[in-house]
mmCIF file of C-alpha atoms and ligand atoms in Angstrom:
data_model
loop_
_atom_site.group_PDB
_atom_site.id
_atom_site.type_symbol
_atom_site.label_atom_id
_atom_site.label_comp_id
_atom_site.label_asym_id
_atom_site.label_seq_id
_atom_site.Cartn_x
_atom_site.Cartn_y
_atom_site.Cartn_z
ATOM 1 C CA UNK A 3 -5.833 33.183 48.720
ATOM 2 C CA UNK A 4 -9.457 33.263 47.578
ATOM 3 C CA UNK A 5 -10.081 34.374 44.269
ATOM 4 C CA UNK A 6 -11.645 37.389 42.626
ATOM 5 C CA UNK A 7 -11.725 35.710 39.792
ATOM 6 C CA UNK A 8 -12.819 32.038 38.858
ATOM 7 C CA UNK A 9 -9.845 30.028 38.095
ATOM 8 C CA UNK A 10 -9.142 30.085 34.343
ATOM 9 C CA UNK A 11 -10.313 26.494 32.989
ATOM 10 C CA UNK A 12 -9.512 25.686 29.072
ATOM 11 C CA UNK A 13 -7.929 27.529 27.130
ATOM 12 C CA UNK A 14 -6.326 28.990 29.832
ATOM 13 C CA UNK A 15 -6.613 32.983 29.081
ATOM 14 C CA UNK A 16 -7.273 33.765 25.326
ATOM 15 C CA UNK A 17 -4.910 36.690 25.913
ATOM 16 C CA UNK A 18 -0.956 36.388 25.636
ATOM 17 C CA UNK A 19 1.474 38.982 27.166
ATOM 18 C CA UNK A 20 4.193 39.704 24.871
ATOM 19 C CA UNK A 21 6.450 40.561 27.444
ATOM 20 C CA UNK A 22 9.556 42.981 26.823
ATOM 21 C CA UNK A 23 12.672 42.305 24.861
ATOM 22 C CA UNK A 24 16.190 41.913 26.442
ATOM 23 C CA UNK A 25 17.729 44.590 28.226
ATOM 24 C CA UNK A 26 20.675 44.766 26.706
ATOM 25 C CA UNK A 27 18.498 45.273 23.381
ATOM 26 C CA UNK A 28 16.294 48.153 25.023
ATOM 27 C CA UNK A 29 19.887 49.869 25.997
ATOM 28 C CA UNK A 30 20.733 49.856 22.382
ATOM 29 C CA UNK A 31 18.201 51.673 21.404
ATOM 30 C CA UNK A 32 17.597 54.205 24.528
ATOM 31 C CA UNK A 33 19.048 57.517 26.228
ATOM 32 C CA UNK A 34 16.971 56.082 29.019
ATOM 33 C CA UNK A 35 19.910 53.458 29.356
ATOM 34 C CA UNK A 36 20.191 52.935 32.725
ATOM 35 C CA UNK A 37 16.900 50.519 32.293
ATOM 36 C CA UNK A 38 17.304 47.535 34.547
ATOM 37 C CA UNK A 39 14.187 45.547 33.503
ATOM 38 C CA UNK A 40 12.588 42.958 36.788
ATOM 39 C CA UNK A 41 9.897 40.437 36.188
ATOM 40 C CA UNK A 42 8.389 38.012 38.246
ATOM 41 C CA UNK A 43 5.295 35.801 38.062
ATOM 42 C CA UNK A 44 3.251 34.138 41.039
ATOM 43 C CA UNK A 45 0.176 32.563 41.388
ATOM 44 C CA UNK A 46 -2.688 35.361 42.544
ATOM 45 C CA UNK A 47 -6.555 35.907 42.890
ATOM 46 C CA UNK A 48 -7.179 32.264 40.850
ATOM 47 C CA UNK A 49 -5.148 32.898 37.924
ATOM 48 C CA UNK A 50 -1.359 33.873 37.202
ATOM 49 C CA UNK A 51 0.325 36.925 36.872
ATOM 50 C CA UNK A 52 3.192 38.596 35.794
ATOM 51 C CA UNK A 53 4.573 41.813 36.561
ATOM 52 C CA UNK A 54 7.475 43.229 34.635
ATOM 53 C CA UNK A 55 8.941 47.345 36.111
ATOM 54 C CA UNK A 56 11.660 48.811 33.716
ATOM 55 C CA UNK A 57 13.387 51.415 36.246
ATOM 56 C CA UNK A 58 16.335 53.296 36.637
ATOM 57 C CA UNK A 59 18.408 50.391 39.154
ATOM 58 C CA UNK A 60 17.421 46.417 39.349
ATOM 59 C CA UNK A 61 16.293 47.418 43.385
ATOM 60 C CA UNK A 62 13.729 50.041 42.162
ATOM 61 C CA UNK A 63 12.034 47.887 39.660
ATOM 62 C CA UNK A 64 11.996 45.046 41.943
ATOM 63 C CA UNK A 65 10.480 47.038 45.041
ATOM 64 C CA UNK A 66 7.986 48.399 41.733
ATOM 65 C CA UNK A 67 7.080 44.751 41.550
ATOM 66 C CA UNK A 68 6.719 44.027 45.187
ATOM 67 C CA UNK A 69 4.302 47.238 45.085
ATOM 68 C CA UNK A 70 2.275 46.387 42.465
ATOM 69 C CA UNK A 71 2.005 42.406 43.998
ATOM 70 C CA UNK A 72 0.334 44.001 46.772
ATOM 71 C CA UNK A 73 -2.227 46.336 45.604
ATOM 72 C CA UNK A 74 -3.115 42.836 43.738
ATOM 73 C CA UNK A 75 -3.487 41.274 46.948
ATOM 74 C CA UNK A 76 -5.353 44.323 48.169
ATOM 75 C CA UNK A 77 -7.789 44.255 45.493
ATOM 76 C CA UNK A 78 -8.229 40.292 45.718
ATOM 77 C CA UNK A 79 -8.845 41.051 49.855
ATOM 78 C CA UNK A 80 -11.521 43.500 49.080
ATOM 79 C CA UNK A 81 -13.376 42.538 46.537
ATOM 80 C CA UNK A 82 -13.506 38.619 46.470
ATOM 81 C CA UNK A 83 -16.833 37.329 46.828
ATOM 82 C CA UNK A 84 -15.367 33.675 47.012
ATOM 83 C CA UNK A 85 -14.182 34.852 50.746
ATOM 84 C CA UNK A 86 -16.883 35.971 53.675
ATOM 85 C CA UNK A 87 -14.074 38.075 54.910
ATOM 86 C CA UNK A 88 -13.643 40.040 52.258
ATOM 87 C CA UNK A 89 -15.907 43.417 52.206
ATOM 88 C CA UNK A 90 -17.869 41.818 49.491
ATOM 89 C CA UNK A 91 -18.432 38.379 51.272
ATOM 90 C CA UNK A 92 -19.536 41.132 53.918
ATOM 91 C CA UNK A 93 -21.915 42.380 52.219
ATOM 92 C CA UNK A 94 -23.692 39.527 50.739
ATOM 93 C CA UNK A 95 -24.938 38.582 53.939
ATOM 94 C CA UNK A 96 -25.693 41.605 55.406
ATOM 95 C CA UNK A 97 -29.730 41.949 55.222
ATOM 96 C CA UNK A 98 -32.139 44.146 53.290
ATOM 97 C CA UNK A 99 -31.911 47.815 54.233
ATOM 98 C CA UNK A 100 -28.464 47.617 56.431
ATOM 99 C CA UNK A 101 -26.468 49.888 55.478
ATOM 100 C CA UNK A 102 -22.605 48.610 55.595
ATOM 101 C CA UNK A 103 -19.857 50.788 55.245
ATOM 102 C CA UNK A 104 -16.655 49.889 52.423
ATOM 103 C CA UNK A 105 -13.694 50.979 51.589
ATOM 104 C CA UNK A 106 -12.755 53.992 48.648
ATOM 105 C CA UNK A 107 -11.712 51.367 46.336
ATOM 106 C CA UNK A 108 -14.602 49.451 46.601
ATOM 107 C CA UNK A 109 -17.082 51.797 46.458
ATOM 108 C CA UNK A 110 -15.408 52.791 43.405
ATOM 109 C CA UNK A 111 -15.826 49.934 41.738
ATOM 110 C CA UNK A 112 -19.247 49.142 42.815
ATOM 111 C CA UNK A 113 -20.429 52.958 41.739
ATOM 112 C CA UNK A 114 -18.375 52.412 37.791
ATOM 113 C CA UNK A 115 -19.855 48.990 38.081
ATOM 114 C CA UNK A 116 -23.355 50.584 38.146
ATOM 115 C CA UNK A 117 -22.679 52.985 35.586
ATOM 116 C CA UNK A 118 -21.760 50.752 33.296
ATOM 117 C CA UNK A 119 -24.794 48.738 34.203
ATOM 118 C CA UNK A 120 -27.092 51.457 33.158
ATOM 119 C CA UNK A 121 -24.837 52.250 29.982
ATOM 120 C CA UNK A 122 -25.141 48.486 28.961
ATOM 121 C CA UNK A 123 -28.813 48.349 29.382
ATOM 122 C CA UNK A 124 -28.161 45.503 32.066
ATOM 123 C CA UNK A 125 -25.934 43.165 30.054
ATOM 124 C CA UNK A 126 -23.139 43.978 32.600
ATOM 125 C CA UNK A 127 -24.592 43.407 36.050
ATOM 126 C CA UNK A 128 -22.652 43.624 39.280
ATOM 127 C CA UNK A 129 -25.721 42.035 41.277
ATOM 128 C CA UNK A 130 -25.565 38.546 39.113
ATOM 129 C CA UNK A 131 -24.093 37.110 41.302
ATOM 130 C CA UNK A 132 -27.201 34.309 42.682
ATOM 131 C CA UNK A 133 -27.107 33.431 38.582
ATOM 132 C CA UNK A 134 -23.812 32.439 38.349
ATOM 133 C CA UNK A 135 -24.328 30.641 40.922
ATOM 134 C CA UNK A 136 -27.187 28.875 40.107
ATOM 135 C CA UNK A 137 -25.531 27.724 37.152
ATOM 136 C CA UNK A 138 -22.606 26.924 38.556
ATOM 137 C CA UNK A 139 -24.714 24.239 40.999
ATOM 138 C CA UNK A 140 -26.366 23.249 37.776
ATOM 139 C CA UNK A 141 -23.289 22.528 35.967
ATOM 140 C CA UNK A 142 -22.268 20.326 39.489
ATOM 141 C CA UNK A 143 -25.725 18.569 39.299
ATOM 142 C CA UNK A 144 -25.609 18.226 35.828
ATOM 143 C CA UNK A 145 -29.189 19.452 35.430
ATOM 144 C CA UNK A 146 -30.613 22.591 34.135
ATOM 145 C CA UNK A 147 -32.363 24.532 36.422
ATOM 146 C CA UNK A 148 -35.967 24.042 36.944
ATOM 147 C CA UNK A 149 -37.505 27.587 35.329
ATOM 148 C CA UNK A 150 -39.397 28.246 38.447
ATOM 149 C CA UNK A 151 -35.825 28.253 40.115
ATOM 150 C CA UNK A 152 -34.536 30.661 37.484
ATOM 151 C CA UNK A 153 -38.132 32.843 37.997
ATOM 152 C CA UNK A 154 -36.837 32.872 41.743
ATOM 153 C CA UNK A 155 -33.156 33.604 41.389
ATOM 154 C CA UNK A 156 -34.106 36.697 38.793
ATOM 155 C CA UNK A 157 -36.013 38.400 41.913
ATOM 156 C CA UNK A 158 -33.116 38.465 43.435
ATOM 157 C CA UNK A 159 -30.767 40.545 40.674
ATOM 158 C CA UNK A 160 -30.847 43.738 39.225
ATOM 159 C CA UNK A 161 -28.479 46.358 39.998
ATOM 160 C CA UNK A 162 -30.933 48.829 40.848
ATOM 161 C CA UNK A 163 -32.006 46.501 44.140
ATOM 162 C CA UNK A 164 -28.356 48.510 44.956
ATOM 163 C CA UNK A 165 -28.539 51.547 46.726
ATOM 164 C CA UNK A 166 -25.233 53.637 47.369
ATOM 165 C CA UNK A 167 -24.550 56.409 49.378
ATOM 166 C CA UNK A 168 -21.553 58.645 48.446
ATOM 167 C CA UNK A 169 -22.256 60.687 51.533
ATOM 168 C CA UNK A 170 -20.960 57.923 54.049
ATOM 169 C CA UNK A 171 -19.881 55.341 51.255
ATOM 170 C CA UNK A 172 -22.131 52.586 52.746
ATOM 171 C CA UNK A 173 -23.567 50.165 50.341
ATOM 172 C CA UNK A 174 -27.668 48.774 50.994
ATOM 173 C CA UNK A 175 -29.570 46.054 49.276
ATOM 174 C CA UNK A 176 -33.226 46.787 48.823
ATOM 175 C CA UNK A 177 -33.890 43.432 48.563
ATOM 176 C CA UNK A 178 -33.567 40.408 50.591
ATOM 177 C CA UNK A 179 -31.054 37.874 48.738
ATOM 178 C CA UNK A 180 -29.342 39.846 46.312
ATOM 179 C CA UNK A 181 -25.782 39.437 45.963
ATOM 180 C CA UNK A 182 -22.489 40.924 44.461
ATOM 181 C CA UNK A 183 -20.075 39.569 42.338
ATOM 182 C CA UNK A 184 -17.301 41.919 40.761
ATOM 183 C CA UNK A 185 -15.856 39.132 38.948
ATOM 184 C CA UNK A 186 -16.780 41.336 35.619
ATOM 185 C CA UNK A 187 -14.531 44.092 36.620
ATOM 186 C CA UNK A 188 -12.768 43.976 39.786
ATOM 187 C CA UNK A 189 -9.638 42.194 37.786
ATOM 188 C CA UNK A 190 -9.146 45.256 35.760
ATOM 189 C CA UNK A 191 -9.333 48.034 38.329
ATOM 190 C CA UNK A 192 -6.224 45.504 40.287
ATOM 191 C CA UNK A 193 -4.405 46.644 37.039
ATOM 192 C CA UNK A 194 -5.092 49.856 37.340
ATOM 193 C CA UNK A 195 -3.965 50.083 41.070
ATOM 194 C CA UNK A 196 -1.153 47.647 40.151
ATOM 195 C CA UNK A 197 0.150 49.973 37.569
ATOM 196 C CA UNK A 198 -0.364 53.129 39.599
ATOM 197 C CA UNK A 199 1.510 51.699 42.250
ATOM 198 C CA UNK A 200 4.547 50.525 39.494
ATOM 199 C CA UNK A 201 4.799 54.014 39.109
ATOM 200 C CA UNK A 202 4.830 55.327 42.195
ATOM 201 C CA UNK A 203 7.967 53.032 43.054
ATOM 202 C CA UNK A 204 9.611 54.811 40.930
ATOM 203 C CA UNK A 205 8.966 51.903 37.688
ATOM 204 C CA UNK A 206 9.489 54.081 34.638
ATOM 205 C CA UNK A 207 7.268 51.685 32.532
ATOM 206 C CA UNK A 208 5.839 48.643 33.091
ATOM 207 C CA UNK A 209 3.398 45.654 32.716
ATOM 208 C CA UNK A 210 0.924 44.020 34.643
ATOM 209 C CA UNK A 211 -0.972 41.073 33.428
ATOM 210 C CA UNK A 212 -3.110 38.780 35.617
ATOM 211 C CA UNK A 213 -4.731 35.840 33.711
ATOM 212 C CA UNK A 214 -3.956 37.563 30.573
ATOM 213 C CA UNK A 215 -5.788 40.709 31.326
ATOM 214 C CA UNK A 216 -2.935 43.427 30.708
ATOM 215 C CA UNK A 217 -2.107 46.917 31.633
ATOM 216 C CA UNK A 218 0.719 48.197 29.679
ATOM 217 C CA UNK A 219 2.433 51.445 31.415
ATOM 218 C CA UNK A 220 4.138 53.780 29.253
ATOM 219 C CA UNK A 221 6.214 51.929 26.715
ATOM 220 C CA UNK A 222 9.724 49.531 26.681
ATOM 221 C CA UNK A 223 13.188 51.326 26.522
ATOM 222 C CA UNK A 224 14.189 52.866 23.182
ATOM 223 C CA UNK A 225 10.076 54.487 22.991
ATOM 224 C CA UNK A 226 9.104 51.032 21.630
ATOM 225 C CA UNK A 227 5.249 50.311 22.510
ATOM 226 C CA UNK A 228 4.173 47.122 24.504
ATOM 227 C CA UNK A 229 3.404 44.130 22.551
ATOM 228 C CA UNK A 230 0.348 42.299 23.649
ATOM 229 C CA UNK A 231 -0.584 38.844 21.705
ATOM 230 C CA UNK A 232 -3.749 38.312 21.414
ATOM 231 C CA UNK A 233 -4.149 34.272 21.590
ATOM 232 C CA UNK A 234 -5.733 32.841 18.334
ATOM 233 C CA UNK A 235 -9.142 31.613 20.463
ATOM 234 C CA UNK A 236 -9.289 28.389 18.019
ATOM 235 C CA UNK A 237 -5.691 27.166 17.610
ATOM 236 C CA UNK A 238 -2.361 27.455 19.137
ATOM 237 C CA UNK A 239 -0.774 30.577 18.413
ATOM 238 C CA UNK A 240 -1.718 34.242 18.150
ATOM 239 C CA UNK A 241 -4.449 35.838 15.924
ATOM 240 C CA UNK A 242 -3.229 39.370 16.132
ATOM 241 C CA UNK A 243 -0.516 41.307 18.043
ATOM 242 C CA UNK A 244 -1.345 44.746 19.447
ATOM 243 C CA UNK A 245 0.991 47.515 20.234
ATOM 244 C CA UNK A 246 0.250 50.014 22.988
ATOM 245 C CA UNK A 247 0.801 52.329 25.082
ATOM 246 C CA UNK A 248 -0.628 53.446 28.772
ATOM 247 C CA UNK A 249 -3.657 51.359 27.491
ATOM 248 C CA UNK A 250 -5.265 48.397 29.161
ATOM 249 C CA UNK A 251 -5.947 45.399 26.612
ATOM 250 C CA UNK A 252 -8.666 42.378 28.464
ATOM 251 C CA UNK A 253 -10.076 39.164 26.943
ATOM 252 C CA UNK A 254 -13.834 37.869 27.777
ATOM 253 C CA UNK A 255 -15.258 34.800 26.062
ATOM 254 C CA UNK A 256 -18.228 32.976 26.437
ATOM 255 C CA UNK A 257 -16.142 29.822 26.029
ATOM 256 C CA UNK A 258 -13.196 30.604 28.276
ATOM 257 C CA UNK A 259 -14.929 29.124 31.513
ATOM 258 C CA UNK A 260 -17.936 27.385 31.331
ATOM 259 C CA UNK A 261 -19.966 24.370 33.590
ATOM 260 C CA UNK A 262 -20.810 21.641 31.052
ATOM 261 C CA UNK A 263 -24.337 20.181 31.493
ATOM 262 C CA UNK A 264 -25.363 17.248 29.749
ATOM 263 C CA UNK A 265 -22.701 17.670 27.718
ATOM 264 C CA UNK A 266 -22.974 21.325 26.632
ATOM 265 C CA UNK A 267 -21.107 23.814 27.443
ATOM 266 C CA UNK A 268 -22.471 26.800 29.394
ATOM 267 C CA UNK A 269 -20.510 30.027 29.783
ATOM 268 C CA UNK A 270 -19.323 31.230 33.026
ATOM 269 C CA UNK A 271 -20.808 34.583 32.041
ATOM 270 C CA UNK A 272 -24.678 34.769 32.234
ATOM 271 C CA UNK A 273 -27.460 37.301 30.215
ATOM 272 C CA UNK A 274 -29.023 38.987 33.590
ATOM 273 C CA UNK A 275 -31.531 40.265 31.270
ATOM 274 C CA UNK A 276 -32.920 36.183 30.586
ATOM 275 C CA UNK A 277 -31.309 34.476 33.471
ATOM 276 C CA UNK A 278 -29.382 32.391 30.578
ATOM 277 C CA UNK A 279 -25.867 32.215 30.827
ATOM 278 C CA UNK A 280 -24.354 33.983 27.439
ATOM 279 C CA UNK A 281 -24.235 32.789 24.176
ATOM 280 C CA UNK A 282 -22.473 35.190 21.860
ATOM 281 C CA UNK A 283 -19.091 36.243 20.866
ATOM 282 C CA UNK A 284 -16.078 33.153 21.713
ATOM 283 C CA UNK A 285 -13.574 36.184 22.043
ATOM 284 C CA UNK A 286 -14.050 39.564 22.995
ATOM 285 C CA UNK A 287 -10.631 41.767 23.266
ATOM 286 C CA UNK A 288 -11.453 45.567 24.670
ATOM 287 C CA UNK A 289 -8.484 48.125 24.822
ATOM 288 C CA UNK A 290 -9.308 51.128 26.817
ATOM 289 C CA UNK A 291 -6.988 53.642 28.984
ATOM 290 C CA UNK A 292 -7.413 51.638 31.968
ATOM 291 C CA UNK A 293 -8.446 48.465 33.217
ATOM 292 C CA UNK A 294 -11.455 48.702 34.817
ATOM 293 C CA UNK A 295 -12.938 49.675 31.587
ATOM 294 C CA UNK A 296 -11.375 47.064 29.332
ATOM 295 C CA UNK A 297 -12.000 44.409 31.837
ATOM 296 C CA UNK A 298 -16.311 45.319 31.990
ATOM 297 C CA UNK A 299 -16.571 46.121 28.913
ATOM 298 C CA UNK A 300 -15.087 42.869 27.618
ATOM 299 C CA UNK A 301 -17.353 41.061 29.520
ATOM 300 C CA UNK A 302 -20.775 43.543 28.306
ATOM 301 C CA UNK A 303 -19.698 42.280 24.703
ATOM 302 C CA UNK A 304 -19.794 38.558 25.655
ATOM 303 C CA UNK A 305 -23.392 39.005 26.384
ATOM 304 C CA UNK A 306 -25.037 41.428 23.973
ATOM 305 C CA UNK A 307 -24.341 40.404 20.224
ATOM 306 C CA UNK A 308 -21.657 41.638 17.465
ATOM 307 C CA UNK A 309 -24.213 43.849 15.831
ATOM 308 C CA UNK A 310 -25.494 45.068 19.535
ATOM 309 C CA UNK A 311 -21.829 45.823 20.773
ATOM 310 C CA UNK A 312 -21.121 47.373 17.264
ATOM 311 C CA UNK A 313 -23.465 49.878 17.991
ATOM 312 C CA UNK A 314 -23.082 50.576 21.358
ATOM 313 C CA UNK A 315 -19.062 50.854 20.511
ATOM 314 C CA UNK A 316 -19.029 53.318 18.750
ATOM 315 C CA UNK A 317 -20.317 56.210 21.085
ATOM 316 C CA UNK A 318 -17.801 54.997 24.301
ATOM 317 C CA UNK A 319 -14.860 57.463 23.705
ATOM 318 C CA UNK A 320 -11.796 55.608 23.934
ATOM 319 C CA UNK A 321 -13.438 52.161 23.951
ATOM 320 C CA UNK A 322 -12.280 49.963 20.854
ATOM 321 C CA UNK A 323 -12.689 46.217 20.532
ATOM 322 C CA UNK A 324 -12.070 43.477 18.598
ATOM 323 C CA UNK A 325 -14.706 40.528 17.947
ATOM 324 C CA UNK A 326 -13.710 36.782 17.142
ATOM 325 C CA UNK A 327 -16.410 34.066 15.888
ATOM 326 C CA UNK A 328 -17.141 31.242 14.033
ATOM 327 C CA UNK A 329 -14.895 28.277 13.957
ATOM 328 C CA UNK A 330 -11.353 27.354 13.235
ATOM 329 C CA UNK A 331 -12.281 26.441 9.256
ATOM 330 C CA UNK A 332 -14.174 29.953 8.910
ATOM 331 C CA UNK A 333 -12.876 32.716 11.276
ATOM 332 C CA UNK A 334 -15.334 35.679 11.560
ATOM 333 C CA UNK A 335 -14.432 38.515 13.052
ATOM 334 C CA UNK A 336 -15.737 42.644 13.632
ATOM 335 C CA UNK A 337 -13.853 44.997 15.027
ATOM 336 C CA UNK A 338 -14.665 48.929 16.235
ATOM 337 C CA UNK A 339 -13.325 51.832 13.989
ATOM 338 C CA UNK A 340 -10.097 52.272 16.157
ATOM 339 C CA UNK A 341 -9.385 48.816 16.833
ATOM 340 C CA UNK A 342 -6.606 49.078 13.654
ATOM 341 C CA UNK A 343 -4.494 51.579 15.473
ATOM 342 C CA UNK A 344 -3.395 49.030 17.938
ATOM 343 C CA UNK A 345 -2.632 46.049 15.670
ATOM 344 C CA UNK A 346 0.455 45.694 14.203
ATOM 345 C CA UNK A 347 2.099 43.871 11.768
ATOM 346 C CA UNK A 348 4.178 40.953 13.116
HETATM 347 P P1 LIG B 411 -14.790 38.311 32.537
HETATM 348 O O1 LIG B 411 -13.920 37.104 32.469
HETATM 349 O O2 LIG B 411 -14.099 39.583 32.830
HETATM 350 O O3 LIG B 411 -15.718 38.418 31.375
HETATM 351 O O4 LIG B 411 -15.710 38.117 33.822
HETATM 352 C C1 LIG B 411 -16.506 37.001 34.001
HETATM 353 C C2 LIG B 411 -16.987 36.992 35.435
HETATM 354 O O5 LIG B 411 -17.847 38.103 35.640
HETATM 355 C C3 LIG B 411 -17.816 35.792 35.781
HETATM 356 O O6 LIG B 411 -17.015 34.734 36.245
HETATM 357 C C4 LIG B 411 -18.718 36.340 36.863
HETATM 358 O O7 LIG B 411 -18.006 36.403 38.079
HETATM 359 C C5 LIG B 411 -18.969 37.746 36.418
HETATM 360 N N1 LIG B 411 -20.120 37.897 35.503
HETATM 361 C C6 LIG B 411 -20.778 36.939 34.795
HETATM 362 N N2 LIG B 411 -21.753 37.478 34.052
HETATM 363 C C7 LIG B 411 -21.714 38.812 34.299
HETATM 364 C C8 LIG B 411 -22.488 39.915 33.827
HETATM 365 N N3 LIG B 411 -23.474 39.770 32.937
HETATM 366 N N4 LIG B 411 -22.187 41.147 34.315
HETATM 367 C C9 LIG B 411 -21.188 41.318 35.216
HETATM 368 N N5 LIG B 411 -20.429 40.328 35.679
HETATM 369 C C10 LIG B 411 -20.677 39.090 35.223
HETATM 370 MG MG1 LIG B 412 -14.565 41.478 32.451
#
């Protein structure tokens, strides 16, 4: 299976899914006690997941499971630009001015994917696609790349060099070279579909988390919100536990994948704005109502700064993050006005 997502290097995902208790616990506490709680984990588009369906009988939640697997799969098919097969690999080499055709979901994802291009004044960029990859070779070569390289590649991104038309759903590049990569975002809209389709199976709640990127449906037996850990991004451990509800919680970092040239570390996420790949926040935790948003937005505040996001934060209804700097001696950290509501106390 080729990956939507890069496969997580070190630490593996800053984000920790607090999975829920026992079920003999939740029928303590619930009128809903029927619950029969299913899990199951598997290796999917580069990272690992794990899906968890509470449900009325053990056969619903596990068919809730097997649903939500494949709209994973179905996602990762789509929307992978590590595959040529995929509509995105189709795309990429289709030349300047052809119009190609894509799926709903895609063209979904590519139209919130500009939106939130436009919102973030570039910093999230579904077109960057020839940087990453340019960094990527550098990081293999172990040699920056030669500015006139970086002058070239830069031609080729901008997510207005994008055109998309709604009236047939076909997708056209108005340039020659540029490519997509939904790496950014497509993760997150899999947990949306993944939940949706938990549902759907008849899952009365439920949990999705693919490399540590969560979407928590509804809440455990007994009324008891989800409990997400969010992984302490210096030490072993957790640095805060959140408790939700029908929310989507994702983790970007500058540090959480990175090529290393000449011995210094360069994150997997890159500033299309410079070129430069990003240099700002180590740990970036959105929660949103669904995971498209939490999953771009995460990755908008790993490029712009603390004081940039801060500011942009505050006028994205719904949006709330939390910010984690500095080092392991001195922890900084910012969070948005609403971030509190979600973290509890153990
Ligand atoms: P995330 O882990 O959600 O922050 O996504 C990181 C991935 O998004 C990278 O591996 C790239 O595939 C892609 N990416 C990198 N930089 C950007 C950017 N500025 N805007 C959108 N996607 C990006
Ligand atoms: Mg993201």
């Amino acid at each position: 299976m080729t990956p939507v997502i890069r496969r997580v290097y070190l630490p593996f995902a800053l984000m920790l899914a607090a999975a829920a208790g026992a079920c003999r616990d939740s029928a303590r506490h619930d009128d809903r006690s029927e619950s029969a709680r299913y899990a199951q984990s598997r290796e999917i588009m580069g990272t690992f997941a794990e899906v968890t369906a509470f449900a009325p009988d053990r056969d619903t939640a596990q068919r809730a499971v097997e649903a939500a697997y494949d709209r994973l799969a179905d996602v990762n098919r789509q929307m992978s630009d590590y595959s040529d097969d995929s509509e995105i690999g189709r795309l990429n080499r289709q030349p300047a001015g052809e119009k190609t055709v894509v799926s709903p979901e895609t063209f979904l994802v590519l139209q919130r994917a500009m939106e939130i291009a436009e919102a973030s004044g570039g910093a999230f960029d579904p077109t960057c696609r020839p940087l990453v990859q340019l960094w990527k070779h550098a990081g293999k070569e172990n040699r920056l790349p030669e500015p006139e390289a970086l002058a070239d590649t830069m031609q080729h991104v901008g997510w207005r060099k994008v055109t998309l038309d709604p009236q047939d759903r076909s997708v056209a590049m108005t340039v020659q070279g540029v490519q997509i990569d939904l790496g950014g975002i497509a993760k997150g809209y899999a947990l949306d579909l993944a939940a949706e389709a938990l549902k759907q199976a008849g899952a009365q709640s439920g949990l999705v988390n693919v490399g540590g990127d969560v979407f928590a449906l509804g809440s455990q037996p007994g009324d008891r919100p989800w409990r997400i850990g969010m992984k302490h991004p210096f030490q072993p451990g957790l640095f805060r536990t959140l408790a939700v509800r029908d929310r989507a919680v994702a983790t970007s970092g500058v540090q959480q994948r990175f090529n290393v040239i000449d011995g210094k570390r360069y994150s997997h996420i890159v500033d299309p704005r410079t070129g430069r790949p990003a240099e700002q926040a180590p740990a970036v935790t959105v929660v949103a109502p669904d995971g498209l948003t939490a999953d771009a937005w995460a990755t908008v505040f790993s490029v712009l700064t603390v004081e940039e996001g801060q500011a942009m934060i505050e006028s994205l209804p719904e949006i709330e993050a939390m910010w984690i700097w500095g080092s392991a001696d001195a922890v900084q950290t910012a969070e948005s006005s609403g971030f509190a509501q979600y973290v509890t106390a153990e």
